[in-house]
Amino acid sequence: MRVALLTEFVASKKEPLAEMLQRIQQSFAGAGLGEPAIRFNFGDGPLRGHVSSVDRALKRHPELERFVTSVSPMPAGIPGARRISNGPLSPAAGEAVPFATLRAIASGVPRSFPFHAIAIHFHSPEFGELIPAATRSPWMLSLSGGNDAGNSLER
């Protein structure tokens, strides 16, 4: 029998997002689990006419262009928000990014990169197989948030 564990961490002024990411990554190493696989999703808001955090992030990290998608996770033609992701709907699904890049983006949240939604999922083979999440709701891979089975981090 498999049991899925979902642990949500929320960044705060006491522990900003970048520091939290670093702590979680170090916890994997400290537990002897090695380098975790990281699924990430940094999403703009669904409304047009605002500052695009995706564009800002791409300006500083142009190597992330291959991860940009706006494919809707919702049926019936509901438009998706533009996002940088390596989730199942991304053109670069499953590809890794150096942890330093993710941490650099996280250190710019919320001032430089005021993303509408952020979801970061850490995974180790010790947790079992990383099964691609089905897109059953807007909480899966960001129209308005991100929440994935396993250990995740949300803003």
Tab-separated table of C-alpha atoms in Angstrom:
chain	number	residue	atom	x	y	z
A	1	MET	CA	0.000	0.000	0.000
A	2	ARG	CA	1.259	3.469	-0.899
A	3	VAL	CA	0.486	6.525	1.152
A	4	ALA	CA	0.874	9.969	-0.394
A	5	LEU	CA	2.160	12.651	1.914
A	6	LEU	CA	1.512	16.274	1.114
A	7	THR	CA	3.426	18.776	3.168
A	8	GLU	CA	2.809	22.408	2.368
A	9	PHE	CA	5.257	25.119	3.336
A	10	VAL	CA	4.402	28.797	3.141
A	11	ALA	CA	7.048	31.479	2.794
A	12	SER	CA	6.964	34.390	5.225
A	13	LYS	CA	8.953	37.485	6.130
A	14	LYS	CA	10.824	35.402	8.711
A	15	GLU	CA	11.756	32.793	6.106
A	16	PRO	CA	11.612	34.092	2.530
A	17	LEU	CA	10.956	31.684	-0.325
A	18	ALA	CA	14.613	31.323	-1.380
A	19	GLU	CA	15.722	30.470	2.164
A	20	MET	CA	12.914	27.953	2.496
A	21	LEU	CA	13.858	26.273	-0.791
A	22	GLN	CA	17.461	26.021	0.388
A	23	ARG	CA	16.362	24.502	3.719
A	24	ILE	CA	14.158	21.906	2.033
A	25	GLN	CA	16.860	20.954	-0.466
A	26	GLN	CA	19.400	20.588	2.378
A	27	SER	CA	16.905	18.434	4.292
A	28	PHE	CA	16.910	15.927	1.437
A	29	ALA	CA	20.707	15.716	1.576
A	30	GLY	CA	20.674	15.539	5.387
A	31	ALA	CA	18.230	12.628	5.251
A	32	GLY	CA	20.522	10.774	2.846
A	33	LEU	CA	18.058	11.063	-0.040
A	34	GLY	CA	20.466	12.776	-2.415
A	35	GLU	CA	19.488	15.488	-4.882
A	36	PRO	CA	15.695	15.713	-5.233
A	37	ALA	CA	13.867	15.955	-8.534
A	38	ILE	CA	12.094	19.310	-8.604
A	39	ARG	CA	8.871	20.046	-10.473
A	40	PHE	CA	8.225	23.771	-10.631
A	41	ASN	CA	5.533	26.140	-11.780
A	42	PHE	CA	5.835	29.948	-11.774
A	43	GLY	CA	2.632	31.454	-13.163
A	44	ASP	CA	1.404	34.850	-14.277
A	45	GLY	CA	-2.127	35.896	-13.462
A	46	PRO	CA	-4.916	35.048	-15.886
A	47	LEU	CA	-5.644	38.718	-16.631
A	48	ARG	CA	-3.810	40.578	-19.370
A	49	GLY	CA	-2.493	44.113	-19.043
A	50	HIS	CA	-0.343	43.645	-15.963
A	51	VAL	CA	3.390	43.276	-15.496
A	52	SER	CA	4.432	39.796	-16.566
A	53	SER	CA	6.606	38.055	-14.011
A	54	VAL	CA	7.304	35.388	-16.640
A	55	ASP	CA	8.767	38.057	-18.952
A	56	ARG	CA	10.826	39.497	-16.098
A	57	ALA	CA	12.212	36.061	-15.200
A	58	LEU	CA	13.028	35.302	-18.845
A	59	LYS	CA	14.902	38.582	-19.161
A	60	ARG	CA	17.243	37.498	-16.356
A	61	HIS	CA	17.207	33.769	-17.205
A	62	PRO	CA	16.677	33.380	-20.980
A	63	GLU	CA	17.605	29.677	-20.744
A	64	LEU	CA	14.129	29.100	-19.237
A	65	GLU	CA	12.358	29.993	-22.516
A	66	ARG	CA	11.890	26.292	-23.352
A	67	PHE	CA	9.774	25.884	-20.179
A	68	VAL	CA	7.225	28.594	-21.041
A	69	THR	CA	3.672	27.436	-21.722
A	70	SER	CA	0.134	28.733	-21.610
A	71	VAL	CA	-1.554	25.411	-22.367
A	72	SER	CA	-4.720	25.241	-20.330
A	73	PRO	CA	-4.981	22.504	-17.706
A	74	MET	CA	-8.756	22.951	-17.843
A	75	PRO	CA	-11.132	21.360	-20.348
A	76	ALA	CA	-13.631	23.275	-22.478
A	77	GLY	CA	-11.189	25.827	-23.831
A	78	ILE	CA	-10.734	27.821	-20.619
A	79	PRO	CA	-7.522	29.758	-21.275
A	80	GLY	CA	-4.476	28.947	-19.188
A	81	ALA	CA	-2.155	31.422	-17.559
A	82	ARG	CA	1.310	31.863	-19.021
A	83	ARG	CA	3.864	30.106	-16.844
A	84	ILE	CA	7.363	28.706	-16.552
A	85	SER	CA	6.989	25.033	-15.721
A	86	ASN	CA	8.508	21.612	-16.170
A	87	GLY	CA	5.179	19.928	-15.407
A	88	PRO	CA	3.305	17.562	-17.738
A	89	LEU	CA	1.861	20.358	-19.930
A	90	SER	CA	5.201	22.081	-20.505
A	91	PRO	CA	7.162	21.713	-23.760
A	92	ALA	CA	10.107	20.806	-21.487
A	93	ALA	CA	8.140	18.426	-19.250
A	94	GLY	CA	10.331	16.618	-16.752
A	95	GLU	CA	13.520	18.487	-17.656
A	96	ALA	CA	15.656	19.739	-14.795
A	97	VAL	CA	16.921	23.238	-14.084
A	98	PRO	CA	19.952	23.945	-11.893
A	99	PHE	CA	18.849	24.493	-8.307
A	100	ALA	CA	20.791	27.793	-8.296
A	101	THR	CA	18.467	29.116	-11.029
A	102	LEU	CA	15.320	28.176	-9.090
A	103	ARG	CA	16.780	29.728	-5.963
A	104	ALA	CA	17.666	32.934	-7.859
A	105	ILE	CA	14.078	33.256	-9.084
A	106	ALA	CA	12.738	32.509	-5.603
A	107	SER	CA	14.973	35.209	-4.126
A	108	GLY	CA	13.218	37.731	-6.405
A	109	VAL	CA	9.739	36.803	-5.162
A	110	PRO	CA	7.630	38.880	-4.560
A	111	ARG	CA	9.341	42.185	-5.461
A	112	SER	CA	11.172	41.462	-8.732
A	113	PHE	CA	8.954	38.530	-9.687
A	114	PRO	CA	5.408	39.027	-8.348
A	115	PHE	CA	4.110	35.716	-9.699
A	116	HIS	CA	0.407	35.050	-9.314
A	117	ALA	CA	1.031	31.396	-8.443
A	118	ILE	CA	4.066	29.340	-7.493
A	119	ALA	CA	4.249	25.602	-6.886
A	120	ILE	CA	7.477	23.725	-6.256
A	121	HIS	CA	7.406	19.972	-5.752
A	122	PHE	CA	10.456	18.121	-4.378
A	123	HIS	CA	10.611	14.398	-5.046
A	124	SER	CA	12.943	11.539	-4.222
A	125	PRO	CA	12.824	7.951	-5.525
A	126	GLU	CA	12.486	6.972	-1.854
A	127	PHE	CA	8.936	8.373	-2.033
A	128	GLY	CA	8.038	5.999	-4.865
A	129	GLU	CA	7.458	6.713	-8.513
A	130	LEU	CA	6.864	10.334	-9.562
A	131	ILE	CA	3.591	9.986	-11.404
A	132	PRO	CA	2.642	12.887	-13.668
A	133	ALA	CA	-0.296	14.675	-12.109
A	134	ALA	CA	-3.557	14.519	-13.977
A	135	THR	CA	-4.945	17.975	-14.623
A	136	ARG	CA	-8.247	17.582	-12.829
A	137	SER	CA	-8.603	21.053	-11.402
A	138	PRO	CA	-7.191	24.565	-11.603
A	139	TRP	CA	-5.110	23.800	-8.512
A	140	MET	CA	-3.130	21.335	-10.583
A	141	LEU	CA	-0.335	23.171	-12.384
A	142	SER	CA	-1.666	26.668	-11.993
A	143	LEU	CA	-4.492	28.590	-13.294
A	144	SER	CA	-4.734	30.066	-9.832
A	145	GLY	CA	-2.406	28.017	-7.634
A	146	GLY	CA	-0.417	24.844	-7.577
A	147	ASN	CA	-0.825	21.755	-5.495
A	148	ASP	CA	0.809	18.508	-6.409
A	149	ALA	CA	0.944	15.173	-4.555
A	150	GLY	CA	4.187	14.706	-2.659
A	151	ASN	CA	6.124	17.419	-0.884
A	152	SER	CA	5.274	20.809	-2.303
A	153	LEU	CA	5.829	24.442	-1.628
A	154	GLU	CA	3.346	27.167	-2.395
A	155	ARG	CA	3.355	30.907	-2.200
